[in-house]
Amino acid sequence: CDGHGTHCAGVVGSLTYGVAKNAQLHGVRVLNCDGAGATDAIVQAMAWVIANRQDPAIISLSLGGPASQAFDAAVSAAVASGIP
């Protein structure tokens, strides 16, 4: 698989390196091994993170795609739940 998400997560944090040292990271795959995926899968993954998070929590996304009201609503829901 591509590994782009793993790369980005490593910038955010790890036990030793990254912006947030000693962070505990949980991967939630939303793209296939070719780097493609549906907005619905991303929205569902964000809802899963909101429901299952361990505070303090963030959601870090490195994605591109067309504008989406569903995606905007998922981001708003995450923020409203206390995830920055």
Short mmCIF file of C-alpha atoms in Angstrom, two decimals:
data_model
loop_
_atom_site.label_atom_id
_atom_site.label_comp_id
_atom_site.label_asym_id
_atom_site.label_seq_id
_atom_site.Cartn_x
_atom_site.Cartn_y
_atom_site.Cartn_z
CA CYS A 1 0.00 0.00 0.00
CA ASP A 2 0.90 3.66 -0.40
CA GLY A 3 1.79 4.39 3.24
CA HIS A 4 1.12 8.12 2.95
CA GLY A 5 -1.08 8.13 6.06
CA THR A 6 1.59 6.37 8.07
CA HIS A 7 4.11 8.95 6.90
CA CYS A 8 1.84 11.84 7.92
CA ALA A 9 1.07 10.24 11.29
CA GLY A 10 4.79 9.97 11.97
CA VAL A 11 5.10 13.73 11.56
CA VAL A 12 2.32 14.25 14.09
CA GLY A 13 3.76 12.04 16.79
CA SER A 14 5.25 8.83 18.05
CA LEU A 15 6.93 7.58 21.18
CA THR A 16 10.13 9.46 20.40
CA TYR A 17 9.71 11.73 17.37
CA GLY A 18 7.22 14.14 15.84
CA VAL A 19 5.36 17.17 17.08
CA ALA A 20 3.60 15.25 19.86
CA LYS A 21 6.17 13.00 21.48
CA ASN A 22 4.72 10.14 23.55
CA ALA A 23 1.48 10.32 21.56
CA GLN A 24 -0.50 7.15 21.07
CA LEU A 25 -1.66 6.96 17.44
CA HIS A 26 -4.55 4.90 16.07
CA GLY A 27 -4.75 4.42 12.32
CA VAL A 28 -8.14 4.45 10.62
CA ARG A 29 -7.76 3.48 6.95
CA VAL A 30 -10.09 5.26 4.55
CA LEU A 31 -8.28 4.79 1.23
CA ASN A 32 -7.40 1.64 -0.66
CA CYS A 33 -3.84 0.68 -1.55
CA ASP A 34 -4.05 2.80 -4.72
CA GLY A 35 -4.88 5.90 -2.68
CA ALA A 36 -8.52 6.04 -3.77
CA GLY A 37 -11.62 6.07 -1.60
CA ALA A 38 -15.14 7.37 -1.21
CA THR A 39 -16.27 10.38 0.80
CA ASP A 40 -18.74 8.08 2.56
CA ALA A 41 -15.87 5.98 3.93
CA ILE A 42 -14.14 9.10 5.24
CA VAL A 43 -17.34 10.34 6.87
CA GLN A 44 -17.90 6.93 8.50
CA ALA A 45 -14.31 6.85 9.75
CA MET A 46 -14.66 10.31 11.30
CA ALA A 47 -17.87 9.21 13.04
CA TRP A 48 -16.01 6.14 14.37
CA VAL A 49 -13.23 8.33 15.74
CA ILE A 50 -15.75 10.64 17.44
CA ALA A 51 -17.47 7.64 19.06
CA ASN A 52 -14.32 5.74 20.05
CA ARG A 53 -11.72 8.38 20.77
CA GLN A 54 -9.48 8.57 23.79
CA ASP A 55 -9.00 12.19 24.88
CA PRO A 56 -7.08 14.24 24.15
CA ALA A 57 -7.75 13.48 20.49
CA ILE A 58 -7.21 14.97 17.06
CA ILE A 59 -8.13 13.92 13.56
CA SER A 60 -5.37 14.41 11.01
CA LEU A 61 -6.36 14.09 7.36
CA SER A 62 -4.17 14.43 4.30
CA LEU A 63 -6.75 14.05 1.58
CA GLY A 64 -7.96 15.74 -1.56
CA GLY A 65 -11.21 15.64 -3.45
CA PRO A 66 -14.22 17.63 -4.53
CA ALA A 67 -16.23 19.80 -2.16
CA SER A 68 -18.68 17.76 -0.11
CA GLN A 69 -21.44 18.81 2.26
CA ALA A 70 -21.23 15.40 3.95
CA PHE A 71 -17.50 15.84 4.60
CA ASP A 72 -18.05 19.40 5.88
CA ALA A 73 -20.77 18.11 8.22
CA ALA A 74 -18.46 15.35 9.51
CA VAL A 75 -15.72 17.88 10.25
CA SER A 76 -18.24 20.13 12.01
CA ALA A 77 -19.45 17.16 14.08
CA ALA A 78 -15.88 16.35 15.11
CA VAL A 79 -15.24 19.93 16.18
CA ALA A 80 -18.56 20.12 18.02
CA SER A 81 -17.62 16.93 19.91
CA GLY A 82 -14.44 18.58 21.16
CA ILE A 83 -11.92 17.31 18.62
CA PRO A 84 -9.91 20.27 17.30
#
